[in-house]
Structures are given as structure tokens and as C-alpha cells.
PDB file of C-alpha atoms and ligand atoms in Angstrom:
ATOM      1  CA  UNK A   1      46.232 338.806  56.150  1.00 81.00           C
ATOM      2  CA  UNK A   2      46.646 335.410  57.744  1.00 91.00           C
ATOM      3  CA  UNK A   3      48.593 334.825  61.234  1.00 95.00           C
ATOM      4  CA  UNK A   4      51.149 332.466  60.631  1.00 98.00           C
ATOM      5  CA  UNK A   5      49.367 328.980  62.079  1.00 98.00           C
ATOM      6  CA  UNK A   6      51.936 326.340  60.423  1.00 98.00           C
ATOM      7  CA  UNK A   7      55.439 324.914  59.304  1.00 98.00           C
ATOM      8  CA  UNK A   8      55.382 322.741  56.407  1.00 98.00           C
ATOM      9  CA  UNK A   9      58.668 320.977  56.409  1.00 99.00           C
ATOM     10  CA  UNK A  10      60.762 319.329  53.677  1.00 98.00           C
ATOM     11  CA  UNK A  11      62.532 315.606  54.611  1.00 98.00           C
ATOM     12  CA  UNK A  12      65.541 315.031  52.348  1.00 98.00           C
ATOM     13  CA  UNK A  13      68.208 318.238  52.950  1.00 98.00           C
ATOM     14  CA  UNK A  14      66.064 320.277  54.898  1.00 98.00           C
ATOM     15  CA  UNK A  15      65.242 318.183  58.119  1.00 98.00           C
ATOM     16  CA  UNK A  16      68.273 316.252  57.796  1.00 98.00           C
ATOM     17  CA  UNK A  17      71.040 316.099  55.393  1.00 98.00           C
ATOM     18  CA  UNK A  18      70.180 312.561  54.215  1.00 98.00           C
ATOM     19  CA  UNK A  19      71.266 312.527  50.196  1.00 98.00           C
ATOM     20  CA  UNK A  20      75.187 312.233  50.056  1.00 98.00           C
ATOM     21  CA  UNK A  21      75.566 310.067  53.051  1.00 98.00           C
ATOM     22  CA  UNK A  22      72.435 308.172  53.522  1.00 98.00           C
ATOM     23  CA  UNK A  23      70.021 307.571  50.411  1.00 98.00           C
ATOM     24  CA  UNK A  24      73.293 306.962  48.257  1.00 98.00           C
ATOM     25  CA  UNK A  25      74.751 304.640  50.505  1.00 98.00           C
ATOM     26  CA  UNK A  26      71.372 302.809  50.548  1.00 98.00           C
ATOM     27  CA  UNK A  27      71.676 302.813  46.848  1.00 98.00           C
ATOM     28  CA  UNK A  28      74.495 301.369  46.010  1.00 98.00           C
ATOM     29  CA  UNK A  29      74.088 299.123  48.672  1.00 98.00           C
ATOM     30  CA  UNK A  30      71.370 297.583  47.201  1.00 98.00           C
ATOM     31  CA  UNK A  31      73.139 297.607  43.827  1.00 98.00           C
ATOM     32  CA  UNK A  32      75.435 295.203  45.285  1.00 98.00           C
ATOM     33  CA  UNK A  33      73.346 293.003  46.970  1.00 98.00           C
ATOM     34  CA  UNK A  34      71.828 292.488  43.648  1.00 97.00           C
ATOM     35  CA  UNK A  35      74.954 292.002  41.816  1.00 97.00           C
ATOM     36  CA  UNK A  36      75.210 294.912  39.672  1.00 98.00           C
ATOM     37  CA  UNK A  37      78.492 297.187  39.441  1.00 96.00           C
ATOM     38  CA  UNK A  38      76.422 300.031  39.122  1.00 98.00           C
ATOM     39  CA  UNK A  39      78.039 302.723  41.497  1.00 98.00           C
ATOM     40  CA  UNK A  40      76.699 306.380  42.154  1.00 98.00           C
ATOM     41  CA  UNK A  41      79.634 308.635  43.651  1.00 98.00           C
ATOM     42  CA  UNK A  42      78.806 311.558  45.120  1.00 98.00           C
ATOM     43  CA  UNK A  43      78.985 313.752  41.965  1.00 98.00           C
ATOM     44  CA  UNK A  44      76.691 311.502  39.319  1.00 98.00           C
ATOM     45  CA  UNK A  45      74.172 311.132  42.192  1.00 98.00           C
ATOM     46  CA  UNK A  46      74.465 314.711  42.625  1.00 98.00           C
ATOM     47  CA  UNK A  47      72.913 314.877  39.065  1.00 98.00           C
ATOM     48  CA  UNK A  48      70.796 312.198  39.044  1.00 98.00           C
ATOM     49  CA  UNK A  49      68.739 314.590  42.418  1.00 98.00           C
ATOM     50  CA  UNK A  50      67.359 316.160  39.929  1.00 98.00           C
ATOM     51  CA  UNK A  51      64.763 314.197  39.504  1.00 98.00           C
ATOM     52  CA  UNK A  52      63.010 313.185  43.228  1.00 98.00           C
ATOM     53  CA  UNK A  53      61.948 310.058  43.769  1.00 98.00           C
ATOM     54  CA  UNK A  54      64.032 307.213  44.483  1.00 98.00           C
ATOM     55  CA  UNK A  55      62.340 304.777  41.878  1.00 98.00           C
ATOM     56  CA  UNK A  56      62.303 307.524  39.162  1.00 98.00           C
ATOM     57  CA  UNK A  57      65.977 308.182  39.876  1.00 98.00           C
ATOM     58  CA  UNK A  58      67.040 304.784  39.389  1.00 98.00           C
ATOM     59  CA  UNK A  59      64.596 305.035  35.873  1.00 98.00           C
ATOM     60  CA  UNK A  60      66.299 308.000  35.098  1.00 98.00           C
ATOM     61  CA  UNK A  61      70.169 307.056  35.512  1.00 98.00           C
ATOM     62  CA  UNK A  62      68.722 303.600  33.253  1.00 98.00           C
ATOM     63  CA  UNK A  63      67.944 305.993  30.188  1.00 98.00           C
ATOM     64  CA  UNK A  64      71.234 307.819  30.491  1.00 98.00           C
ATOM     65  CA  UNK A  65      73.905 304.666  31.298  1.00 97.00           C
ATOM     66  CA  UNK A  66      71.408 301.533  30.283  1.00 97.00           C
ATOM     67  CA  UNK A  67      68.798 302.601  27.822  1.00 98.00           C
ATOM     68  CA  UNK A  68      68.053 299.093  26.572  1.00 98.00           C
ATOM     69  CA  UNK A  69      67.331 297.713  30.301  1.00 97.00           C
ATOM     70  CA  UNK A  70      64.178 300.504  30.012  1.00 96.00           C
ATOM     71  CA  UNK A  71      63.268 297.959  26.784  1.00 96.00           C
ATOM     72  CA  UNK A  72      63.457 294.370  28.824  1.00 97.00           C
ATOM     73  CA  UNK A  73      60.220 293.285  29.818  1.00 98.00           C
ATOM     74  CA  UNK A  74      59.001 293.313  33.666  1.00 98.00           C
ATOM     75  CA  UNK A  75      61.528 296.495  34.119  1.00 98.00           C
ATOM     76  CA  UNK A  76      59.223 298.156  36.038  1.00 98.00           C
ATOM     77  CA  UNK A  77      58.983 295.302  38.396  1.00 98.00           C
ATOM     78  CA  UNK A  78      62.849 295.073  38.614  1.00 98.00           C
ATOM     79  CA  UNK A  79      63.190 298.825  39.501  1.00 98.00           C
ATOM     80  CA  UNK A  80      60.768 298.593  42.644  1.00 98.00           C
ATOM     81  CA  UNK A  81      62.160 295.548  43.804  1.00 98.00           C
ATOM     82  CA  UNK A  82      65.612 297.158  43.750  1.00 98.00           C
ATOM     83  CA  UNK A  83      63.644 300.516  45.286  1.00 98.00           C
ATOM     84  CA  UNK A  84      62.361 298.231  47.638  1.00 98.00           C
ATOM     85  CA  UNK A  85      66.230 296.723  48.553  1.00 98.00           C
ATOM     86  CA  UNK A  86      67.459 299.955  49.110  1.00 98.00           C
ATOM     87  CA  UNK A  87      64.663 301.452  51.514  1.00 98.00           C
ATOM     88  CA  UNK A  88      65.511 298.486  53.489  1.00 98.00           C
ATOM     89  CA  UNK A  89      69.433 299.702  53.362  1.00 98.00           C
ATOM     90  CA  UNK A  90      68.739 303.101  54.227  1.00 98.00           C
ATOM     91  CA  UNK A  91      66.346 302.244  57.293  1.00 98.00           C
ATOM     92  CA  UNK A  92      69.082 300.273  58.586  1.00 98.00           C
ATOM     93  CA  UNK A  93      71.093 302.977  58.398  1.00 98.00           C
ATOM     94  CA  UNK A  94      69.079 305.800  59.564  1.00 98.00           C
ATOM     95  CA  UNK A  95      68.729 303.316  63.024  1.00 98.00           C
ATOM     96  CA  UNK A  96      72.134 303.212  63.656  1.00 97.00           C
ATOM     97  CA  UNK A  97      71.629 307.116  63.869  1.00 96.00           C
ATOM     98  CA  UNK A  98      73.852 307.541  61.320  1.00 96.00           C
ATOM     99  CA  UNK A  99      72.307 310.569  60.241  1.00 97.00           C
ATOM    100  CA  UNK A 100      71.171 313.127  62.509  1.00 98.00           C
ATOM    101  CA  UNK A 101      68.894 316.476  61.998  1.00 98.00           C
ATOM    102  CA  UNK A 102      70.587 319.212  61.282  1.00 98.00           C
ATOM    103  CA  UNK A 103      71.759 322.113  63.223  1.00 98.00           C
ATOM    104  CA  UNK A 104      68.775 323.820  64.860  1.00 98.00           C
ATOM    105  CA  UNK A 105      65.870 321.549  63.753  1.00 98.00           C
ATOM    106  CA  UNK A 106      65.044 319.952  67.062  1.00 98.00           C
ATOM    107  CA  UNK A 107      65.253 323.454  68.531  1.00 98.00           C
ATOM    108  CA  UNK A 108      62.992 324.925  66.156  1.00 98.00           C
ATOM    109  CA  UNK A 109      60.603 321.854  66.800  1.00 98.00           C
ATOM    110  CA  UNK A 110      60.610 322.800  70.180  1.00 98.00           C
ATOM    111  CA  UNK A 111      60.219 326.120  69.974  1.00 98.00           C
ATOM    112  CA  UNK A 112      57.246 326.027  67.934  1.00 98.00           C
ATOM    113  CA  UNK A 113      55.077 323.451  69.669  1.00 98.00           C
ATOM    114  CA  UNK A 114      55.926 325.525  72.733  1.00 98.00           C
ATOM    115  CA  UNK A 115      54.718 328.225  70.256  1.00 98.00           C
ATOM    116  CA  UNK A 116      51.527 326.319  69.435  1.00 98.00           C
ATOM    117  CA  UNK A 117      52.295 326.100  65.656  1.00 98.00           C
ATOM    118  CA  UNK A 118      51.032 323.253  64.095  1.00 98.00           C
ATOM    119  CA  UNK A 119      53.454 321.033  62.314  1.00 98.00           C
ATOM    120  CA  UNK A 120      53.264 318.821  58.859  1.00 99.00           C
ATOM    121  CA  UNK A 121      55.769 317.589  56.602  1.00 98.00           C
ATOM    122  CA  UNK A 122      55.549 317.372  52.950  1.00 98.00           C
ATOM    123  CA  UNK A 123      58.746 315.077  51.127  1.00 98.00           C
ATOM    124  CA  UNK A 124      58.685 313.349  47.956  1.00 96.00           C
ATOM    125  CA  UNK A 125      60.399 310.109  50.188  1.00 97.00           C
ATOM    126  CA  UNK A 126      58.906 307.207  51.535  1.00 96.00           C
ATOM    127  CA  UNK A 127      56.734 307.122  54.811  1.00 98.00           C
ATOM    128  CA  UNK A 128      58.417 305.019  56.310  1.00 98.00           C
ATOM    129  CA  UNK A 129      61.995 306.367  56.153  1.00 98.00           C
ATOM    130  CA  UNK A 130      60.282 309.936  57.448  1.00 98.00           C
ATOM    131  CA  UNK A 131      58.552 308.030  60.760  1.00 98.00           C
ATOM    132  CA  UNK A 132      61.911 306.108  61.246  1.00 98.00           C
ATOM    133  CA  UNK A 133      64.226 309.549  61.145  1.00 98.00           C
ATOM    134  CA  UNK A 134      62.164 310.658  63.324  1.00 98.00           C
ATOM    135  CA  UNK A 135      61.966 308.036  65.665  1.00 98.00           C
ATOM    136  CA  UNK A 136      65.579 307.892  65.619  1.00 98.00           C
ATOM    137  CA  UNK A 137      65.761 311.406  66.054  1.00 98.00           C
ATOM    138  CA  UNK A 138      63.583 312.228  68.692  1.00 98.00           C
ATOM    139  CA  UNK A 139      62.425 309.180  69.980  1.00 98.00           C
ATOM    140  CA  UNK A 140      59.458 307.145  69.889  1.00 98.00           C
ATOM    141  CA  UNK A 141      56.940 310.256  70.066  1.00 97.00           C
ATOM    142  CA  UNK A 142      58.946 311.719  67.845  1.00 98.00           C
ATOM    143  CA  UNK A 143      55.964 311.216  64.478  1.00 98.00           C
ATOM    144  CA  UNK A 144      53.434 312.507  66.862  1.00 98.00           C
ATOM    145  CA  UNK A 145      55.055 315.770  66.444  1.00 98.00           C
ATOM    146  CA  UNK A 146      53.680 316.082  63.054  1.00 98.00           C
ATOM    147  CA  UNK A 147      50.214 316.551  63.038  1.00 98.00           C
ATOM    148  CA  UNK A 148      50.458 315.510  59.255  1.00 98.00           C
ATOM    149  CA  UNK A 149      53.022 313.379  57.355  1.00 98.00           C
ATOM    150  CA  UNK A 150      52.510 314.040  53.603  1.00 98.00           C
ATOM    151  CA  UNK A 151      54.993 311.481  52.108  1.00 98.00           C
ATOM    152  CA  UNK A 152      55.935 309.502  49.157  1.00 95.00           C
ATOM    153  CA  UNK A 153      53.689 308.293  45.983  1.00 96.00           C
ATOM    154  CA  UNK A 154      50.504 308.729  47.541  1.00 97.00           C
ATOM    155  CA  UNK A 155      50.414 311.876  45.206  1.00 97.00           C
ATOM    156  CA  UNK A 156      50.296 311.328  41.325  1.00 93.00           C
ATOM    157  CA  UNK A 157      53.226 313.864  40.328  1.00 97.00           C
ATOM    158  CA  UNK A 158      55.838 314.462  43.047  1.00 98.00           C
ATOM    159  CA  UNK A 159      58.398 317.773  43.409  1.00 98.00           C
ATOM    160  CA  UNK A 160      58.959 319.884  41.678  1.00 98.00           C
ATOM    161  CA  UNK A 161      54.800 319.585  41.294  1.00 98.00           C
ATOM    162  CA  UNK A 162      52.894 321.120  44.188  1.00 98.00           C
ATOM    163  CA  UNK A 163      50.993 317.719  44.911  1.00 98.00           C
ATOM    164  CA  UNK A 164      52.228 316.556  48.023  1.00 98.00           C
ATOM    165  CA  UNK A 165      52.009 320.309  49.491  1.00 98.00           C
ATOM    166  CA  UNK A 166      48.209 320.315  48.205  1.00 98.00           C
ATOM    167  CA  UNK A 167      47.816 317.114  50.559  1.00 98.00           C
ATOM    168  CA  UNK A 168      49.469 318.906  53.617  1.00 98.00           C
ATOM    169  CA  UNK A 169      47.385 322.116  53.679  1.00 98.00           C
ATOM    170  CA  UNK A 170      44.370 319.969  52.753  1.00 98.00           C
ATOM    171  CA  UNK A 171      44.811 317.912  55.310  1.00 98.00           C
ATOM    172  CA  UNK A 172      45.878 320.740  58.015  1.00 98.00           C
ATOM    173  CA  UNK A 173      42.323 322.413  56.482  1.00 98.00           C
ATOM    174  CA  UNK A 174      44.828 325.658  56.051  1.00 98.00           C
ATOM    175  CA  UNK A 175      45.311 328.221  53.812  1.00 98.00           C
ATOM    176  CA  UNK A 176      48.720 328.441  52.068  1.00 98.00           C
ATOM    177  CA  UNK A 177      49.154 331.971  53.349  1.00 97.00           C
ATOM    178  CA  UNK A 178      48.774 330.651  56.846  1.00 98.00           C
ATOM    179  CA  UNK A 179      51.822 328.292  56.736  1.00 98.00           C
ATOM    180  CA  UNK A 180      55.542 328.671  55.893  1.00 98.00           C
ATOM    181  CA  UNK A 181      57.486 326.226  54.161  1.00 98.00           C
ATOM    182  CA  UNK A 182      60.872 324.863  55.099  1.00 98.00           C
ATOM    183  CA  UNK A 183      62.756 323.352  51.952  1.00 98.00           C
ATOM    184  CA  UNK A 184      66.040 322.735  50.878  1.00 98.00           C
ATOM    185  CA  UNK A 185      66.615 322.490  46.766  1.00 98.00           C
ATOM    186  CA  UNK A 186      65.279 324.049  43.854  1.00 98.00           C
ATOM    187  CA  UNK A 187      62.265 321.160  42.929  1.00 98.00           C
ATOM    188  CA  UNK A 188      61.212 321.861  46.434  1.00 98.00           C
ATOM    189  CA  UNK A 189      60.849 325.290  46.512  1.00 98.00           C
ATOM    190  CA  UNK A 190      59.089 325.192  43.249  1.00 98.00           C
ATOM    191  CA  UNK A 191      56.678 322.547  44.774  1.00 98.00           C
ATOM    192  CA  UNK A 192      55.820 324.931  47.955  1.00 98.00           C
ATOM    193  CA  UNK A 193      55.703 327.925  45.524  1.00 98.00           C
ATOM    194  CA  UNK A 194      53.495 326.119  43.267  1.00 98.00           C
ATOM    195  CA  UNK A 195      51.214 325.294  46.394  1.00 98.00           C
ATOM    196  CA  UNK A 196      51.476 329.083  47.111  1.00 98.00           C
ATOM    197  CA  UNK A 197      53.400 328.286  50.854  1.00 98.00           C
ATOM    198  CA  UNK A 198      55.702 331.333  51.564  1.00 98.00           C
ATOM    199  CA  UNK A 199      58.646 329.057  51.735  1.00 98.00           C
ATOM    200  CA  UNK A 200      62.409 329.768  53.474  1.00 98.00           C
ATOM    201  CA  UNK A 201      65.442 328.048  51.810  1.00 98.00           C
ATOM    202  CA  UNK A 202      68.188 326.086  53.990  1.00 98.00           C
ATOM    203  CA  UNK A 203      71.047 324.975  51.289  1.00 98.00           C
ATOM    204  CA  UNK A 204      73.145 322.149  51.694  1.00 97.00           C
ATOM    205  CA  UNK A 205      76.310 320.671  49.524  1.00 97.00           C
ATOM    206  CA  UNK A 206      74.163 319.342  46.759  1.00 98.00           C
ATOM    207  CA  UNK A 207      71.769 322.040  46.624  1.00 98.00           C
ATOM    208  CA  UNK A 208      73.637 325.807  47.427  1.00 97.00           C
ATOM    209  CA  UNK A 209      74.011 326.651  43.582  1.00 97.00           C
ATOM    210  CA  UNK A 210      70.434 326.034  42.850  1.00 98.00           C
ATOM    211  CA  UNK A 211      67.757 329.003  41.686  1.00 98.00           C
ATOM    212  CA  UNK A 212      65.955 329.880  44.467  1.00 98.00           C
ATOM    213  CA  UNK A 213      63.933 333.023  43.092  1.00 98.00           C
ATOM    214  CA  UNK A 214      60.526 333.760  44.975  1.00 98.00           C
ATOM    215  CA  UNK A 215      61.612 332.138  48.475  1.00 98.00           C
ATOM    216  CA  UNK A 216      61.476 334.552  51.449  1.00 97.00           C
ATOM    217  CA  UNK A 217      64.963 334.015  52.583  1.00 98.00           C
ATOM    218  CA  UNK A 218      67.834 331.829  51.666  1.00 98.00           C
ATOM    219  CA  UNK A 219      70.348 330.819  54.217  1.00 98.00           C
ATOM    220  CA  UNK A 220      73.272 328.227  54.846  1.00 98.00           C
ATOM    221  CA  UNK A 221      70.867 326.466  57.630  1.00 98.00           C
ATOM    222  CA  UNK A 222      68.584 327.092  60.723  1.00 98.00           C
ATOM    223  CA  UNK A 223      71.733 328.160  63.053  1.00 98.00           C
ATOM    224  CA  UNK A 224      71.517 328.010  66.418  1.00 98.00           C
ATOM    225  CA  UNK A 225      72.047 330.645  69.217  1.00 98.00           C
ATOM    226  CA  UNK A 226      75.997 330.517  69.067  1.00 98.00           C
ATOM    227  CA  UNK A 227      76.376 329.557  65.484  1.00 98.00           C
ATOM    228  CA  UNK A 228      74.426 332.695  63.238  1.00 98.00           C
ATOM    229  CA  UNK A 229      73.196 331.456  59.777  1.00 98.00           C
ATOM    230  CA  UNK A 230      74.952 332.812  56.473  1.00 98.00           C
ATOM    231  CA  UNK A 231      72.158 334.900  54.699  1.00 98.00           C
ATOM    232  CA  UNK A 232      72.522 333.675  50.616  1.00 97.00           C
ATOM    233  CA  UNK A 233      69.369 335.772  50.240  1.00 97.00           C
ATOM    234  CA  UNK A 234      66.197 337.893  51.612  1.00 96.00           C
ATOM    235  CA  UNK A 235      65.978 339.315  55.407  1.00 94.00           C
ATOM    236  CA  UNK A 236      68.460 337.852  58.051  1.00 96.00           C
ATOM    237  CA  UNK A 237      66.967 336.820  61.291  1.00 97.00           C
ATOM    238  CA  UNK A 238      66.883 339.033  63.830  1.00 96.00           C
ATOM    239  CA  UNK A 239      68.482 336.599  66.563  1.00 97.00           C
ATOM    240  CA  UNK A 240      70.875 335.429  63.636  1.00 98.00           C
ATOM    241  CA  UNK A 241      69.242 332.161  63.759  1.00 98.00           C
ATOM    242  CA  UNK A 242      66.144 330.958  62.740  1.00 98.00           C
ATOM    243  CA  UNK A 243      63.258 330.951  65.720  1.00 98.00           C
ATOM    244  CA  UNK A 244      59.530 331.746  65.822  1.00 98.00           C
ATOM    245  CA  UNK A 245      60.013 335.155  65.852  1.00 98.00           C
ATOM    246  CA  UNK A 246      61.725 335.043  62.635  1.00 98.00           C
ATOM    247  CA  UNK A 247      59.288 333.081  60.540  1.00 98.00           C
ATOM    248  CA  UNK A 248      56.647 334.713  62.234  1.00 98.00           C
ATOM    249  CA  UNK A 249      58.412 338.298  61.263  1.00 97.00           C
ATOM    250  CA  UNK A 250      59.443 336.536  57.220  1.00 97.00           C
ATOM    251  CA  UNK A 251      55.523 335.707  57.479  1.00 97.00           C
ATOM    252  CA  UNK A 252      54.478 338.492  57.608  1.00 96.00           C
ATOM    253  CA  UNK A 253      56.562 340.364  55.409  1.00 94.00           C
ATOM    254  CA  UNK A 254      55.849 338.053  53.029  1.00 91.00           C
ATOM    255  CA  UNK A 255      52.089 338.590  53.753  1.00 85.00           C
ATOM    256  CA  UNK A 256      52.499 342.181  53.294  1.00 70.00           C
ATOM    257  CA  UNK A 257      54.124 341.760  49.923  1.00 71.00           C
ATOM    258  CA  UNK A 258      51.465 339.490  48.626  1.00 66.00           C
ATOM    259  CA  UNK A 259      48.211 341.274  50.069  1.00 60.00           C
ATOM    260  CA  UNK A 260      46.711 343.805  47.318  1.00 55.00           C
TER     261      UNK A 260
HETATM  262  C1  LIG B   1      63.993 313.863  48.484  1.00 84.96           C
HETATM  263  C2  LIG B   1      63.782 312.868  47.426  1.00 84.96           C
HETATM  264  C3  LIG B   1      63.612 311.448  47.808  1.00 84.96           C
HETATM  265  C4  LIG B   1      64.916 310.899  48.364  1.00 84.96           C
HETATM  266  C5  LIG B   1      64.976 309.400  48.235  1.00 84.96           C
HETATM  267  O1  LIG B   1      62.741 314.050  49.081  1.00 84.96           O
HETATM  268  O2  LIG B   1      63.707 313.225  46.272  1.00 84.96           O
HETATM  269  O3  LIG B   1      63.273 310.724  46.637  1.00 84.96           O
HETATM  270  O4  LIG B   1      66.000 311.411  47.581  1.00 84.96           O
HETATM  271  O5  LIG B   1      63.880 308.834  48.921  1.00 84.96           O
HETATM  272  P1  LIG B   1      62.375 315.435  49.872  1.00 84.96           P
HETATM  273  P2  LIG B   1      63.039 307.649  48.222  1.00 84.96           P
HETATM  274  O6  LIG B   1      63.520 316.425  49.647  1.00 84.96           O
HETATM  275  O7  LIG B   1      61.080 315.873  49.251  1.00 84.96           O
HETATM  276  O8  LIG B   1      62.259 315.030  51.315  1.00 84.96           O
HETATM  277  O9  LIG B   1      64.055 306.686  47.639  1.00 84.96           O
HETATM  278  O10 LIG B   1      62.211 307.047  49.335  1.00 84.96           O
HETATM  279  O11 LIG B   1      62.208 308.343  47.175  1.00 84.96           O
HETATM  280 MG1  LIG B   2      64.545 318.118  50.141  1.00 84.96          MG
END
């Protein structure tokens, strides 16, 4: 049985809760600055997450609201420069700090480098808005955390497909079984699952009624030490928040299960 040597983290939901008032903003945002009166509220971009990807959700609300535009030539061209409009949008807005990481991430960041586990992120999103959370978030060193920043299209099929996952343990030189993953929404989970990372679920308003059969715990967030996490499913922690101790223990229960 491995020892647990690595946290894989999830971007979007998990690291901080970027969807509802971040990456939609940036969306529509862009729509406008283009000229369209296209306008996601909260509950149609809800549905359009379920595809990840920024440019394939803009391709996918086109089939279901403007199937010819799919038809026009140079489409494809027209949906990465709008892509391209709203990463702009949502960098500006992640520097303003306008969205911070959730309860208990920096802690558990600490705690684990302290630890001396090695951390790598794996997110369907674009580099660049990962490096500039970060920054944001925990300064300039903050990227430097992350010994490896799988991101974006630099993998042929992204979530719910294990790609980008593949590219983190690859590039960690792990073994799945050594790492735990840290995701937020059903195509994530499936992705770490798929990439065979043990894999712990923190839910979030777009994502708490999702299927998350086969992760190793399912709770309402990290928590810290005077705010205990809601257990949707699997072990509680033993502090009532996730720390080291806890993965390390959901490790290797999980290690236990899977070993012959
Ligand atoms: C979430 C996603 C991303 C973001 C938008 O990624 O699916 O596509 O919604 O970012 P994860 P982009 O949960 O894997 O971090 O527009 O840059 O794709
Ligand atoms: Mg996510």
C-alpha cells in the first residue's frame, strides 16, 4: 500500500468558488462588449457547467439557443475570440480579489507543505486564470506552491475524461494510489476516478445535488477549526475539519479498501 505523498487539487469550485460569481460575470461581460444580448443567469449557466470548458460551453449553449450560428463560417474563430474576451474579464476580476479561496484552503496548503506533501493541480480552466488566483490569493509565490499546474487544453479531452489527471501524476512521476484528489462536481470526480486518484468531494451551490458515488468522502467544504464540515457522505474527519491527518487517515482507508 502506498503512503499518501500528494494532493491533486481541482480549480473551479473546489479551490475557490469561482463559477456563479466569477466565470459568469466574465461571460456575459464579454457578451456585451461584443454586442450580443446573450445573458447567462445563474440558473441556465448552472446547466450549461455541465459541460467544462469555457469555449465548449459557449459551443454548447450555441446548439441549444443559436443552432444556425454553429453553421456560419469562421464560427470557430468567433467562439475563441469571444473565449479569449472573457478570460480577459475574469482576470480582471479575479485581481480585484473579488473572489477568494474558500474556507480552509490556505490552511490546508499550509498544513501540508509543513507536512511535506507535494502539491499539483489538475482543472479543465485556463493557465493563466489558475497562476493569477493564486497570485491573488497568496501572493506572488503563491504558483510556486504547486509543484505542477495541469491546466486547460493542453490535454485532448478535458473532465469528465481523466486526461488532465494523467498529466499531473505523470508529471509528479506518482502513482494514483499515492495521491488524493480534491474536487468539487460530478465531471471532476469522474475525471480523478477515471485516473484512479482516491478523490474527496467539497460541494458548492451549483454542484451539492450531483452523483458523487466512489469518492472517499463528501462534505459541504474543508471547514476550519471553529467551523466543522457537514458530512453529505463517507467518514467525517476526526478534527471535524479537513487536515493532514484526515486525508492521510481517508488515504488509507481507501488504500485498505482497494488493496486485494
Ligand atoms: C471548471 C471549468 C472551467 C471553468 C471556466 O474547471 O469547467 O471551464 O468553468 O474556465 P475545473 P475556462 O473545475 O476543472 O477547475 O473558461 O478557462 O475554461
Ligand atoms: Mg471544479
Amino acid at each position: 500500500m502506498h503512503k499518501l505523498s500528494a494532493l491533486i487539487f481541482d480549480v473551479d469550485g473546489t479551490l475557490a468558488d469561482t463559477e456563479r460569481d466569477g466565470h459568469r460575470v466574465a461571460f456575459n461581460r464579454a457578451f456585451e462588449e461584443e454586442g450580443l444580448d446573450w445573458f447567462w443567469d445563474e440558473g441556465r449557466y448552472g446547466e450549461l457547467l455541465r459541460v467544462t470548458g469555457g469555449k465548449e460551453r459557449i459551443r454548447l449553449y450555441l446548439s441549444e439557443d443559436w443552432p444556425d450560428l454553429l453553421r456560419e463560417p469562421g464560427i470557430d474563430e468567433r467562439i475563441k475570440a469571444l473565449h479569449a474576451a472573457k478570460t480577459r474579464h475574469y482576470l480582471s476580476l479575479l485581481q480585484t480579489g473579488a473572489i477568494p479561496l474558500r474556507p480552509g484552503v490556505r490552511r490546508l496548503l499550509q498544513e501540508a507543505r509543513v507536512a511535506g506533501l507535494r502539491l499539483a493541480i489538475a482543472t479543465t480552466t485556463t493557465p493563466d486564470n489558475v497562476t493569477t488566483l493564486l497570485r491573488t490569493a497568496l501572493g506572488e509565490e503563491g504558483p510556486g506552491w504547486f509543484e505542477v499546474i495541469a491546466a486547460g487544453d493542453i490535454v485532448p479531452a478535458k473532465k469528465p475524461a481523466p486526461d488532465i489527471f494523467d498529466v499531473a501524476l505523470s508529471e509528479l512521476g506518482l502513482p494514483p494510489a499515492a495521491c488524493v484528489a480534491l474536487e468539487d462536481s460530478e465531471n471532476g470526480l469522474r475525471a480523478s476516478l477515471g485516473a484512479g486518484v482516491p478523490t474527496v468531494v467539497t460541494t458548492n451551490g451549483y454542484t451539492r445535488d450531483q452523483d458523487f458515488s466512489g469518492a472517499i468522502a463528501v462534505l459541504d467544504g474543508l471547514g476550519e477549526p471553529d467551523s466543522p464540515v457537514t458530512v453529505q457522505a463517507g467518514i467525517a474527519p476526526a478534527s471535524g475539519y479537513v487536515d493532514v491527518a484526515s486525508l492521510v487517515a481517508w488515504h488509507a482507508a481507501a488504500g485498505a479498501k482497494a488493496s486485494p
